[in-house]
Structure formats: C-alpha cells, structure tokens
C-alpha positions as a Markdown table, in Angstrom:
| # | Residue | x | y | z |
|---|---|---|---|---|
| 1 | Unk | -69.7 | 111.2 | 220.3 |
| 2 | Unk | -69.9 | 109.7 | 216.8 |
| 3 | Unk | -72.8 | 108.0 | 215.1 |
| 4 | Unk | -72.2 | 105.9 | 212.1 |
| 5 | Unk | -75.1 | 104.2 | 210.2 |
| 6 | Unk | -75.0 | 102.1 | 207.1 |
| 7 | Unk | -77.9 | 101.1 | 205.0 |
| 8 | Unk | -77.7 | 98.6 | 202.2 |
| 9 | Unk | -80.4 | 97.9 | 199.7 |
| 10 | Unk | -80.2 | 95.1 | 197.1 |
| 11 | Unk | -82.2 | 95.0 | 194.0 |
| 12 | Unk | -82.5 | 92.2 | 191.4 |
| 13 | Unk | -81.4 | 94.3 | 188.5 |
| 14 | Unk | -80.9 | 93.2 | 184.9 |
| 15 | Unk | -77.4 | 92.0 | 184.1 |
| 16 | Unk | -77.5 | 93.2 | 180.5 |
| 17 | Unk | -79.9 | 95.7 | 178.7 |
| 18 | Unk | -81.3 | 92.8 | 176.7 |
| 19 | Unk | -82.8 | 91.5 | 180.0 |
| 20 | Unk | -85.2 | 94.5 | 180.0 |
| 21 | Unk | -87.4 | 92.6 | 177.6 |
| 22 | Unk | -90.5 | 90.8 | 178.9 |
| 23 | Unk | -90.4 | 92.5 | 182.3 |
| 24 | Unk | -93.2 | 91.6 | 184.7 |
| 25 | Unk | -96.1 | 94.0 | 184.7 |
| 26 | Unk | -98.2 | 94.2 | 187.9 |
| 27 | Unk | -101.5 | 95.6 | 186.8 |
| 28 | Unk | -103.8 | 97.4 | 189.1 |
| 29 | Unk | -106.3 | 95.4 | 191.1 |
| 30 | Unk | -109.3 | 94.3 | 189.1 |
| 31 | Unk | -112.8 | 93.3 | 190.2 |
| 32 | Unk | -114.8 | 90.6 | 188.5 |
| 33 | Unk | -118.5 | 90.3 | 188.7 |
| 34 | Unk | -120.9 | 93.0 | 189.9 |
| 35 | Unk | -121.4 | 94.5 | 193.4 |
| 36 | Unk | -120.0 | 92.6 | 196.4 |
| 37 | Unk | -119.9 | 89.2 | 194.6 |
| 38 | Unk | -116.6 | 90.0 | 192.8 |
| 39 | Unk | -113.3 | 88.7 | 193.9 |
| 40 | Unk | -110.5 | 91.2 | 194.4 |
| 41 | Unk | -107.2 | 90.0 | 193.0 |
| 42 | Unk | -104.1 | 91.3 | 191.3 |
| 43 | Unk | -103.3 | 90.2 | 187.8 |
| 44 | Unk | -99.8 | 89.4 | 186.7 |
| 45 | Unk | -98.8 | 89.5 | 183.1 |
| 46 | Unk | -95.8 | 90.2 | 180.9 |
| 47 | Unk | -95.6 | 93.1 | 178.4 |
| 48 | Unk | -93.5 | 92.4 | 175.3 |
| 49 | Unk | -92.3 | 96.0 | 175.2 |
| 50 | Unk | -93.5 | 99.6 | 175.5 |
| 51 | Unk | -91.6 | 101.2 | 172.6 |
| 52 | Unk | -90.5 | 99.7 | 169.3 |
| 53 | Unk | -87.0 | 100.4 | 168.1 |
| 54 | Unk | -88.4 | 102.7 | 165.4 |
| 55 | Unk | -90.3 | 104.7 | 168.0 |
| 56 | Unk | -87.2 | 104.9 | 170.3 |
| 57 | Unk | -84.9 | 106.0 | 167.4 |
| 58 | Unk | -87.6 | 108.5 | 166.5 |
| 59 | Unk | -87.5 | 110.0 | 170.0 |
| 60 | Unk | -83.7 | 110.1 | 169.9 |
| 61 | Unk | -84.0 | 111.9 | 166.6 |
| 62 | Unk | -86.5 | 114.4 | 168.1 |
| 63 | Unk | -84.0 | 115.1 | 170.9 |
| 64 | Unk | -81.2 | 115.7 | 168.4 |
| 65 | Unk | -83.5 | 118.0 | 166.4 |
| 66 | Unk | -84.3 | 120.1 | 169.5 |
| 67 | Unk | -80.5 | 120.3 | 170.1 |
| 68 | Unk | -80.1 | 121.9 | 166.6 |
| 69 | Unk | -78.9 | 118.9 | 164.6 |
| 70 | Unk | -80.4 | 119.1 | 161.1 |
| 71 | Unk | -80.1 | 115.5 | 159.8 |
| 72 | Unk | -80.9 | 113.6 | 163.0 |
| 73 | Unk | -81.4 | 110.2 | 161.3 |
| 74 | Unk | -78.1 | 110.6 | 159.4 |
| 75 | Unk | -76.4 | 111.4 | 162.8 |
| 76 | Unk | -77.8 | 108.2 | 164.4 |
| 77 | Unk | -76.9 | 106.1 | 161.4 |
| 78 | Unk | -73.3 | 107.4 | 161.7 |
| 79 | Unk | -73.4 | 106.6 | 165.5 |
| 80 | Unk | -74.5 | 103.0 | 164.6 |
| 81 | Unk | -71.8 | 102.7 | 162.0 |
| 82 | Unk | -69.0 | 104.1 | 164.3 |
| 83 | Unk | -70.1 | 101.8 | 167.2 |
| 84 | Unk | -69.6 | 98.9 | 164.8 |
| 85 | Unk | -66.3 | 100.1 | 163.5 |
| 86 | Unk | -64.9 | 101.2 | 166.9 |
| 87 | Unk | -66.7 | 99.1 | 169.5 |
| 88 | Unk | -66.5 | 100.0 | 173.2 |
| 89 | Unk | -64.4 | 97.8 | 175.4 |
| 90 | Unk | -67.5 | 95.9 | 176.4 |
| 91 | Unk | -66.3 | 94.8 | 179.8 |
| 92 | Unk | -69.9 | 93.8 | 181.0 |
| 93 | Unk | -69.5 | 95.8 | 184.2 |
| 94 | Unk | -70.3 | 99.3 | 183.0 |
| 95 | Unk | -74.0 | 99.9 | 182.7 |
| 96 | Unk | -73.7 | 103.1 | 180.5 |
| 97 | Unk | -71.4 | 101.2 | 178.1 |
| 98 | Unk | -73.9 | 98.4 | 177.9 |
| 99 | Unk | -76.8 | 100.7 | 177.3 |
| 100 | Unk | -74.9 | 102.6 | 174.5 |
| 101 | Unk | -73.8 | 99.3 | 172.9 |
| 102 | Unk | -77.4 | 98.0 | 173.1 |
| 103 | Unk | -78.9 | 101.2 | 171.6 |
| 104 | Unk | -76.4 | 101.6 | 168.7 |
| 105 | Unk | -76.1 | 97.9 | 167.8 |
| 106 | Unk | -79.5 | 97.2 | 166.2 |
| 107 | Unk | -78.6 | 93.6 | 165.3 |
| 108 | Unk | -78.6 | 92.5 | 169.0 |
| 109 | Unk | -82.1 | 93.4 | 169.8 |
| 110 | Unk | -85.4 | 92.3 | 168.2 |
| 111 | Unk | -87.5 | 95.4 | 169.0 |
| 112 | Unk | -88.3 | 96.6 | 165.5 |
| 113 | Unk | -92.0 | 96.2 | 164.7 |
| 114 | Unk | -93.0 | 94.3 | 161.6 |
| 115 | Unk | -94.0 | 97.5 | 159.8 |
| 116 | Unk | -90.6 | 99.0 | 160.6 |
| 117 | Unk | -88.7 | 96.6 | 158.4 |
| 118 | Unk | -87.3 | 99.4 | 156.3 |
| 119 | Unk | -85.8 | 101.2 | 159.4 |
| 120 | Unk | -84.5 | 97.8 | 160.6 |
| 121 | Unk | -82.7 | 97.2 | 157.3 |
| 122 | Unk | -81.4 | 100.8 | 157.2 |
| 123 | Unk | -79.9 | 100.6 | 160.7 |
| 124 | Unk | -78.5 | 97.1 | 160.3 |
| 125 | Unk | -77.0 | 98.1 | 157.0 |
| 126 | Unk | -75.2 | 101.0 | 158.8 |
| 127 | Unk | -73.9 | 98.5 | 161.3 |
| 128 | Unk | -72.6 | 96.1 | 158.6 |
| 129 | Unk | -70.9 | 99.0 | 156.8 |
| 130 | Unk | -69.2 | 100.0 | 160.0 |
| 131 | Unk | -67.9 | 96.4 | 160.7 |
| 132 | Unk | -66.5 | 95.9 | 157.2 |
| 133 | Unk | -65.0 | 99.4 | 156.4 |
C-alpha cells in the first residue's frame, strides 16, 4: 500500500527586494472609548520602514566585527565597490542574488535617513568608483 500526499501553499511574495518598502502593518486590536461603549476594530496602516540603511549597514558592520574583521566599514565599502564593478548576472529569478544586489547597491534604495547623508554619500561614492574604475 502506498500513500502519496501533496500540499501546495501560495504566498503573495515580493517580486523584487524593493517591494519590501511600505509593507502593510496590521496593528493589534484597539479599543476606543471607556468601558463597554468602545468599538473593537483592527487598524490597518503602512510603516515606511523599520531600519534605515545606516542602521542596517551598522548591524552588518557589527556582525563583521564579531567575525574578527577589523575595518568593517572599509570591508562593506569594498563590497559595494566590487558589486558595481563586477555585477551579478541579475536574472531576476534568484532571491539571494536580488537581496545581495539590493544591499550592496545603495543607489537603488531610498532608505538612508536625512541625518545619514554622509553615509549615503560615502556608500554611493564607493558604488560610483566601482562603476568607473
């Protein structure tokens, strides 16, 4: 006797990493009013982003530092430069490739906070240097 069972689940996933911006945020139920007079409903809103690019690059730097890399920002700038100089094939069907391209190509995302303009300029300059050298 043989038993064969197949289960398929479909998710509406982002096609590109840039589509992760402005995801829906289903907040917990909230109550308005006091006592029993309040209405129970769920609020739906959109969150612009959780981390800025500067915070994200800082976390990556901390991970590199824990791994024993001394100049973590220099290492990440070199990765940005090399990604620009030697881009991945960018076939649009490889999620890991898309994520790496998105992370190490700072000119394609708008996630630096206003106060991180110096970091934005530094990372975008590394990308420009990689494209032209």
